[in-house]
PDB file of C-alpha atoms in Angstrom:
ATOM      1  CA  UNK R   1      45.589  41.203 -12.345  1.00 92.00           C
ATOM      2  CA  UNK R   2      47.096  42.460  -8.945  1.00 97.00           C
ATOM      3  CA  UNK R   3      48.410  40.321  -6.169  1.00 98.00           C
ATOM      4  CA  UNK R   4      47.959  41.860  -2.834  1.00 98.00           C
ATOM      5  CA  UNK R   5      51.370  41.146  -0.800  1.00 98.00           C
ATOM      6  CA  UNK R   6      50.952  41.559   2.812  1.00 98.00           C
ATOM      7  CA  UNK R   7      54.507  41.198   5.131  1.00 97.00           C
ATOM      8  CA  UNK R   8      54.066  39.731   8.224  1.00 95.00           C
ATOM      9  CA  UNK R   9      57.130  39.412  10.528  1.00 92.00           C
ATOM     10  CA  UNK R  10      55.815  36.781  12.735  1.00 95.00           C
ATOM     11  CA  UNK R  11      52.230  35.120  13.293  1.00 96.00           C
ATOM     12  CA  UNK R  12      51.067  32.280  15.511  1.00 95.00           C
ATOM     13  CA  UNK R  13      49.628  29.538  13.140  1.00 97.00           C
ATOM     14  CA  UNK R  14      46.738  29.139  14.637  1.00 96.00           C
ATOM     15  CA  UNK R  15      45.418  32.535  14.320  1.00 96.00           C
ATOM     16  CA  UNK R  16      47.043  32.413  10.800  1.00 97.00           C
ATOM     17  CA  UNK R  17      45.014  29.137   9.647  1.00 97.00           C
ATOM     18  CA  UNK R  18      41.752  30.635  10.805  1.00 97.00           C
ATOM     19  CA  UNK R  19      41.847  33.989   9.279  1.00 97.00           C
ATOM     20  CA  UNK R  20      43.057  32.137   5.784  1.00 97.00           C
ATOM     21  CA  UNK R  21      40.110  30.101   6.164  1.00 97.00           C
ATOM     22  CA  UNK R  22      38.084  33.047   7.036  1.00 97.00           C
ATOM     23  CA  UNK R  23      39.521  35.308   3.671  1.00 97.00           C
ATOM     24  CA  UNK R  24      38.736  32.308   2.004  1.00 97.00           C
ATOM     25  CA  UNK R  25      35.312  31.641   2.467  1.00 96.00           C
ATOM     26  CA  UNK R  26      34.383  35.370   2.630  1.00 96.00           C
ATOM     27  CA  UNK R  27      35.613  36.333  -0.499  1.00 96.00           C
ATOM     28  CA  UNK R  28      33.704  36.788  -3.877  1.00 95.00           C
ATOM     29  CA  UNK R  29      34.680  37.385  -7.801  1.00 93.00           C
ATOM     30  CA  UNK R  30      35.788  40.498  -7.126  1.00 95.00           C
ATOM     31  CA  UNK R  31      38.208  39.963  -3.996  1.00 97.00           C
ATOM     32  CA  UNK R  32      41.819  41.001  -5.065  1.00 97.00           C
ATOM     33  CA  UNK R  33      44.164  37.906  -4.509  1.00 98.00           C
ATOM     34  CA  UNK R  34      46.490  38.132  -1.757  1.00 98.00           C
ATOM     35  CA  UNK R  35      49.920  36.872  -0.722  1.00 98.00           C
ATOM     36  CA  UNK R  36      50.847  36.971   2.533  1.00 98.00           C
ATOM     37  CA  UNK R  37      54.650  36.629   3.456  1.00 98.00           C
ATOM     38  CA  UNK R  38      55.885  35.821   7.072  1.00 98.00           C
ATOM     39  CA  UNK R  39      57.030  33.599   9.591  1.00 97.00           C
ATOM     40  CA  UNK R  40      55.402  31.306  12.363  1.00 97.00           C
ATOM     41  CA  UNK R  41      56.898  30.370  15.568  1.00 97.00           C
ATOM     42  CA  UNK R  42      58.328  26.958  16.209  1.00 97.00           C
ATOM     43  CA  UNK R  43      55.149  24.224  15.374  1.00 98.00           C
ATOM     44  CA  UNK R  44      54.407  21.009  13.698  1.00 98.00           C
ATOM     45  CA  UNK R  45      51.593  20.825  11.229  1.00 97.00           C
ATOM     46  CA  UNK R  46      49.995  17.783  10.464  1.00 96.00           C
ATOM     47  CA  UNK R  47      48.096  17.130   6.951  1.00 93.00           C
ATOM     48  CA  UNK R  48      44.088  15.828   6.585  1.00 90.00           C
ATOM     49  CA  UNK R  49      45.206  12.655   6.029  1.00 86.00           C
ATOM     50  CA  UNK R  50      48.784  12.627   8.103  1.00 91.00           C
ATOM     51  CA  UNK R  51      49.894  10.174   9.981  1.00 94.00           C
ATOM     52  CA  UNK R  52      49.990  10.601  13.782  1.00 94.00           C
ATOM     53  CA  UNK R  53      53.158   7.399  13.918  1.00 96.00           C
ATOM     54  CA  UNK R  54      55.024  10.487  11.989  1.00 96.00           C
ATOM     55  CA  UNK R  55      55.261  13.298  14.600  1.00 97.00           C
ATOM     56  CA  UNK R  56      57.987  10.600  16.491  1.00 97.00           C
ATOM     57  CA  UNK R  57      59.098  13.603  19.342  1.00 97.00           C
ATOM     58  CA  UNK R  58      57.574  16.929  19.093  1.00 97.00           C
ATOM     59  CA  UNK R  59      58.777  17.836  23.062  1.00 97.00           C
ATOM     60  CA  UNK R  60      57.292  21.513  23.573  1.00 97.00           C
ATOM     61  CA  UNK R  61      56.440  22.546  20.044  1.00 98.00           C
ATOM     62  CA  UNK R  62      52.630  22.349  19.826  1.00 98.00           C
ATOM     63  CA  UNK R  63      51.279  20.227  16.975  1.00 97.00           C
ATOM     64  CA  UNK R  64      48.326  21.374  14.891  1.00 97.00           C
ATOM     65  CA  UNK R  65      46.163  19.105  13.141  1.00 96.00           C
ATOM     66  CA  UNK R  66      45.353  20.802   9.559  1.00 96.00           C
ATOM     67  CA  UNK R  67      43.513  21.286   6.762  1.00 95.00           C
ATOM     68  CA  UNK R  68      46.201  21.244   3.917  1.00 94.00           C
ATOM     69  CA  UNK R  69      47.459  18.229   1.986  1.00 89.00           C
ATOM     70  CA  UNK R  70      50.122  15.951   2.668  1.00 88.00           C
ATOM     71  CA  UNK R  71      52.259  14.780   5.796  1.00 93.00           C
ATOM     72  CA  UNK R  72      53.461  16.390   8.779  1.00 96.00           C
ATOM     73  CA  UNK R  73      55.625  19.523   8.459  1.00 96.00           C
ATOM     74  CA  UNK R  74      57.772  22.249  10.425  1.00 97.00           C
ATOM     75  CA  UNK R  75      57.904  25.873  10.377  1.00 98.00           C
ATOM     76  CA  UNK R  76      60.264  27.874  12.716  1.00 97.00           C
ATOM     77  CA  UNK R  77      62.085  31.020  12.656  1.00 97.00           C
ATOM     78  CA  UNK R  78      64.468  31.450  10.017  1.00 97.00           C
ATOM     79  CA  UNK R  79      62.191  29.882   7.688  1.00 98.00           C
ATOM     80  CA  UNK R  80      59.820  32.007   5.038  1.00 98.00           C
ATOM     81  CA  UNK R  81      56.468  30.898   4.527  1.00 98.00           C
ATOM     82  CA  UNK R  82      54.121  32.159   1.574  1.00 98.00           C
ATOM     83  CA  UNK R  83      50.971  31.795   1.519  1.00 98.00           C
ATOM     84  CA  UNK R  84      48.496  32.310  -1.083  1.00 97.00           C
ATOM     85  CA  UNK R  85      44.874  32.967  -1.574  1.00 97.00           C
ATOM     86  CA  UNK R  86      44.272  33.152  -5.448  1.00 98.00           C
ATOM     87  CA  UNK R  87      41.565  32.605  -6.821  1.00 97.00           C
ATOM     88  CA  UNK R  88      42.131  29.775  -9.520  1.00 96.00           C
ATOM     89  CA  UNK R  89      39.064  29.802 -11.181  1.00 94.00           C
ATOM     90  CA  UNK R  90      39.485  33.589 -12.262  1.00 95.00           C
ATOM     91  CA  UNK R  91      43.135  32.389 -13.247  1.00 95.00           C
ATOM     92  CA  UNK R  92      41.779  29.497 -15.068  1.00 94.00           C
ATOM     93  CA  UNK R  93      44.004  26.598 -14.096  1.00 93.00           C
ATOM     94  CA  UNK R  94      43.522  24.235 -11.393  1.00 90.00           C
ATOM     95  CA  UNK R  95      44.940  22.360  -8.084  1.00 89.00           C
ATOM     96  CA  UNK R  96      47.906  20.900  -9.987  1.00 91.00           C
ATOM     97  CA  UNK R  97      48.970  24.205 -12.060  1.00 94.00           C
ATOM     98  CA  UNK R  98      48.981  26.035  -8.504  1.00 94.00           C
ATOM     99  CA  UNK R  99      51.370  23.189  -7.058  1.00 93.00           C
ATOM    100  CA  UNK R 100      53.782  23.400 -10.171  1.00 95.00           C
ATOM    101  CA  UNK R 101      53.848  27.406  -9.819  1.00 96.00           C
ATOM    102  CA  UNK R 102      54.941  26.932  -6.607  1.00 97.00           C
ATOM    103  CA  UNK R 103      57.428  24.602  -7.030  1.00 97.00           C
ATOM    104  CA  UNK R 104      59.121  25.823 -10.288  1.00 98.00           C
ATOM    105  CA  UNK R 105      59.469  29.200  -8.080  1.00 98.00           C
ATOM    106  CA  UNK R 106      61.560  27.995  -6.276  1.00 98.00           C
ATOM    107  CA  UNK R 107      63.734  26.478  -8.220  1.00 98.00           C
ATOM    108  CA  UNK R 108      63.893  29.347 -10.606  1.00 98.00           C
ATOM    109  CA  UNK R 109      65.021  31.720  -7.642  1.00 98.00           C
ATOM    110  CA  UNK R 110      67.503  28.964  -6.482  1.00 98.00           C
ATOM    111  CA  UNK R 111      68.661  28.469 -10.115  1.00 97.00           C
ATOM    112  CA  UNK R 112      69.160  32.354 -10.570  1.00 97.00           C
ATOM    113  CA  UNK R 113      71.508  32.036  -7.899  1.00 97.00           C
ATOM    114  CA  UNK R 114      73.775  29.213  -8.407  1.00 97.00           C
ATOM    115  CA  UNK R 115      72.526  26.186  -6.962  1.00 97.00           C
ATOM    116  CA  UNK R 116      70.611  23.260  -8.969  1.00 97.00           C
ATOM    117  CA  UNK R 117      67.408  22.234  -7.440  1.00 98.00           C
ATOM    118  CA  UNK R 118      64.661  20.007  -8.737  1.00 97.00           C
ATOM    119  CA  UNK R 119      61.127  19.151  -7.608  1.00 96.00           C
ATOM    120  CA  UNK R 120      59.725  15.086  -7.367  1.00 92.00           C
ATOM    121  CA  UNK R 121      56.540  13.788  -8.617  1.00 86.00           C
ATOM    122  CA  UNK R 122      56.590  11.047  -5.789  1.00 84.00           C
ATOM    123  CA  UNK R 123      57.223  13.851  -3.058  1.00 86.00           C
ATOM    124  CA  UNK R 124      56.054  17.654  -3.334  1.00 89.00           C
ATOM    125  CA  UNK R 125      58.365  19.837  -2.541  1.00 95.00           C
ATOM    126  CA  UNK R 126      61.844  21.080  -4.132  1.00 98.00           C
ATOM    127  CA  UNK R 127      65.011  19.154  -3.487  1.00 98.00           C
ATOM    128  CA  UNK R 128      69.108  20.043  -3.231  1.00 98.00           C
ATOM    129  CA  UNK R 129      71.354  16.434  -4.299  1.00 97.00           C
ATOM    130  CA  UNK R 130      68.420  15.002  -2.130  1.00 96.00           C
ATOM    131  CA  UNK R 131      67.711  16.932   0.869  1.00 97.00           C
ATOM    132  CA  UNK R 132      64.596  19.240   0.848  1.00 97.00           C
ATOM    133  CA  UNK R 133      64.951  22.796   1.267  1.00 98.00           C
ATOM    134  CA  UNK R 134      61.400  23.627   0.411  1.00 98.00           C
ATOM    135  CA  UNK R 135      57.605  22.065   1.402  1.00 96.00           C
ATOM    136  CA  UNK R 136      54.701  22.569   0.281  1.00 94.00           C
ATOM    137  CA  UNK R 137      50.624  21.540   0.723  1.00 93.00           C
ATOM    138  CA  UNK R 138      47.523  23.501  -0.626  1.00 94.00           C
ATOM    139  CA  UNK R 139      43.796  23.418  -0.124  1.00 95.00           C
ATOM    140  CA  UNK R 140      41.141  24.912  -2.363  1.00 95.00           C
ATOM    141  CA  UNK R 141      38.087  25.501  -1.337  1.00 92.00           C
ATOM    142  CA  UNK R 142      34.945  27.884  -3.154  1.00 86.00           C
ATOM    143  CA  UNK R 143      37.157  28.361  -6.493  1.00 92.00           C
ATOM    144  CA  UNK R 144      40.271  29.850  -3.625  1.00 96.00           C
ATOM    145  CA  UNK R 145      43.567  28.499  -2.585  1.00 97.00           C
ATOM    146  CA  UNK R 146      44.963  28.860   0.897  1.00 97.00           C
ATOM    147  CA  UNK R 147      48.064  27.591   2.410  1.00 97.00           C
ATOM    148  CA  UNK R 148      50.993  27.533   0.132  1.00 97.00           C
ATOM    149  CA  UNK R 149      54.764  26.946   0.242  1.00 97.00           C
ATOM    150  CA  UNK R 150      57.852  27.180   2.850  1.00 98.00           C
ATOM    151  CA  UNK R 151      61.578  28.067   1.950  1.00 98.00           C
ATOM    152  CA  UNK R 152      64.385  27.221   4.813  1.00 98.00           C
ATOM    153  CA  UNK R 153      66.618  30.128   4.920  1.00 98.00           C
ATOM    154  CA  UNK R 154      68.450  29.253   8.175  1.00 97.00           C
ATOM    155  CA  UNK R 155      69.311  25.680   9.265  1.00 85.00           C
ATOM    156  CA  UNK R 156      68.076  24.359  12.273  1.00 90.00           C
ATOM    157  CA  UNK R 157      68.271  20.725  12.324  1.00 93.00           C
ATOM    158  CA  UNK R 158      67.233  19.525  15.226  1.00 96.00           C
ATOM    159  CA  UNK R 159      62.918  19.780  14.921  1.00 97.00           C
ATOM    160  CA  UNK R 160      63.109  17.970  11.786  1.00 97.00           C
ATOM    161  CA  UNK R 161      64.646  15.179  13.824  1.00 96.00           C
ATOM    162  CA  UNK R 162      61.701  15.149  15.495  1.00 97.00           C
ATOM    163  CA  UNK R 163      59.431  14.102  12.344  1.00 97.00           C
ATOM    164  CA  UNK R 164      59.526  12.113   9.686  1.00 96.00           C
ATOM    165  CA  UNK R 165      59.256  15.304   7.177  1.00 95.00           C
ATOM    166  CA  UNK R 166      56.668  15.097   5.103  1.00 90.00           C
ATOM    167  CA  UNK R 167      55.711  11.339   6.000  1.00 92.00           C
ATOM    168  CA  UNK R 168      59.586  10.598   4.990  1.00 92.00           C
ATOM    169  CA  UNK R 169      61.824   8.894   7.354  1.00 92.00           C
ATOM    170  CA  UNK R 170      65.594   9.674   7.290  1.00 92.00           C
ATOM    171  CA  UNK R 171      64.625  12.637   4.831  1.00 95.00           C
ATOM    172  CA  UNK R 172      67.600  15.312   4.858  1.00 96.00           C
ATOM    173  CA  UNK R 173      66.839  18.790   5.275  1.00 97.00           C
ATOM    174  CA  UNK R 174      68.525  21.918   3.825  1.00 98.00           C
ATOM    175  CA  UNK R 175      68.345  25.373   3.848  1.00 98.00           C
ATOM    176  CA  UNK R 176      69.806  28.602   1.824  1.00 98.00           C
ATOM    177  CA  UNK R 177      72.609  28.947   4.637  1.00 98.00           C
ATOM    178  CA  UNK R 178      72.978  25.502   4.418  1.00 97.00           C
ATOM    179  CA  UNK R 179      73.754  25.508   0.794  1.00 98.00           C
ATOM    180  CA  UNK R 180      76.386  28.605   1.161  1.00 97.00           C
ATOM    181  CA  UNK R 181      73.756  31.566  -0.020  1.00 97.00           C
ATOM    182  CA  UNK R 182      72.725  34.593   1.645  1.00 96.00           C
ATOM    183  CA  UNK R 183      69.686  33.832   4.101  1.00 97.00           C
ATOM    184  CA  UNK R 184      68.556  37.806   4.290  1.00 97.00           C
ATOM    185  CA  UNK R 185      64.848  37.808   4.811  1.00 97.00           C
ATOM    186  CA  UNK R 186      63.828  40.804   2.827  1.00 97.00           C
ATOM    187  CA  UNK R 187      65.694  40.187  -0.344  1.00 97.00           C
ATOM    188  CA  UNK R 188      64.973  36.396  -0.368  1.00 98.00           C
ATOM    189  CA  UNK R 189      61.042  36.993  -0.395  1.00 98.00           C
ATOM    190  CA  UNK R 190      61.258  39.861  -2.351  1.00 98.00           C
ATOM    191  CA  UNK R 191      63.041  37.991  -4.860  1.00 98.00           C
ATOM    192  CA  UNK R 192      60.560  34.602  -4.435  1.00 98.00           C
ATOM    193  CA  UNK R 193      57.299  36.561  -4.286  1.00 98.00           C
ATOM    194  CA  UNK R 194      58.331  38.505  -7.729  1.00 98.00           C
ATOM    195  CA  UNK R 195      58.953  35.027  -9.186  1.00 98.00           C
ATOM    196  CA  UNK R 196      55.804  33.125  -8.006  1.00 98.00           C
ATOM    197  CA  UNK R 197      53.436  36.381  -9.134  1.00 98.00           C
ATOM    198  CA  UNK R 198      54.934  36.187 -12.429  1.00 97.00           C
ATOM    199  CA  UNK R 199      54.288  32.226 -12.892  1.00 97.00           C
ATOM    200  CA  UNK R 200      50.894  33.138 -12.095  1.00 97.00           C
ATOM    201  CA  UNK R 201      50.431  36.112 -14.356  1.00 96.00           C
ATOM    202  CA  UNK R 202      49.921  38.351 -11.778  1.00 98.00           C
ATOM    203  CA  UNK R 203      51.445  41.731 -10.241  1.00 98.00           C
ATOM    204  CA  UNK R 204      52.747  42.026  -6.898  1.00 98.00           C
ATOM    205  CA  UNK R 205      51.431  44.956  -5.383  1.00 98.00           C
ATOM    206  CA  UNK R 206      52.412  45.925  -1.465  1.00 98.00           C
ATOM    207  CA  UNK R 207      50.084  46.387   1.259  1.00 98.00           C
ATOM    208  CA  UNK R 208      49.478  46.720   4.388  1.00 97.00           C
ATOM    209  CA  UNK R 209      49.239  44.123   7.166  1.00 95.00           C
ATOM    210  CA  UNK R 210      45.755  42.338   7.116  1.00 93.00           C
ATOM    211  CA  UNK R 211      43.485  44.200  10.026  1.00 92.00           C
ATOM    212  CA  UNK R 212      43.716  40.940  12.137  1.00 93.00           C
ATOM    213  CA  UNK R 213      47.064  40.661  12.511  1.00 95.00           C
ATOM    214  CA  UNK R 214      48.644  42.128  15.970  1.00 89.00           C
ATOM    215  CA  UNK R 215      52.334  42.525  15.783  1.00 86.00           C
ATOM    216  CA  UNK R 216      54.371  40.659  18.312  1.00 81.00           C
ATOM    217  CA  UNK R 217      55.593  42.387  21.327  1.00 74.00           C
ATOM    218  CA  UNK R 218      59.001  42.813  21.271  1.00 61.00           C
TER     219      UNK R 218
END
């Protein structure tokens, strides 16, 4: 089966949440899964059941109350989001299969390039001697996953200090520069979506931004 992989270079996450929702509750057995790859500008996204007391100083980054799993979160620039809407009853495995995929992704892709990473069963997510240099949280809905998984390419401490990440105070955060590996956007989720379509026995197949999407203005 083909996994539709749609590049995004930047989206608002409001208008992103909506239209996942909106794929997601539209679609039927014979909707084509989709990826879509991309960054969001600087926010803080809380979980269905996340804790308020966590978000300690979010300043002038907007905080959106969610739909997804787990804690609070951030996603900025330099940081690659994936998203996926797959349909995991057509794949036949379930909620916790979908979690694993994405987590053993990423440590395959960090593993294929030098640097040991692990996942925890007490905290989703994948982990470098401790700090986290990936989050995750999910939501299925009608048989179809939306939201997905985030991969810090760039450090930029200073939001996280704003949060306890993930409902964790004190966590450490990491990122690919961080770690001493090259942060280039293209190659790094070319690399991670090849990985996570091949956990899921699927093919990556490129196309074209989704008809919602408006680039930004440069």
């Amino acid at each position: 089966m083909n996994v539709l992989v749609r590049s995004l270079p930047r989206v608002d996450y409001p208008s992103c949440w909506e239209a996942m929702r909106a794929f997601t509750t539209e679609r039927d057995a014979n909707t084509e899964d989709e990826f879509w790859v991309l960054e969001h500008p600087p926010v803080y996204t809380l979980g269905q059941a996340g804790k308020p007391e966590h978000v300690l100083a979010p300043g002038e980054i907007p905080v959106v109350r969610t739909d997804r799993g787990g804690q609070v979160t951030y996603h900025g620039p330099g940081q690659t989001v994936i998203y996926l809407m797959v349909d995991v009853q057509r794949l036949g495995i379930g909620a916790r299969a979908v979690v694993s995929a994405l987590e053993d992704s990423v440590v395959d892709y960090l593993r294929q390039r030098g640097l040991e990473a692990v996942s925890r069963p007490d905290a989703p997510g994948v982990y470098v001697n401790g700090a986290k240099i990936a989050s995750l949280g999910l939501r299925i809905r009608r048989t179809g996953s939306y939201h997905g998984l985030a991969l810090n390419r760039v450090d930029d401490p200073a939001p996280w200090r704003r949060i306890n990440p993930c409902g964790h105070a004190g966590q450490p955060m990491t990122s690919l520069a961080g770690e001493g590996l090259d942060p280039d956007r293209a190659s790094v989720e070319q690399d991670l979506v090849t990985i996570l379509a091949g956990r899921l026995g699927l093919t990556p197949r490129t196309a074209p931004p989704p008809d919602w999407y408006t680039p930004p203005q440069s």
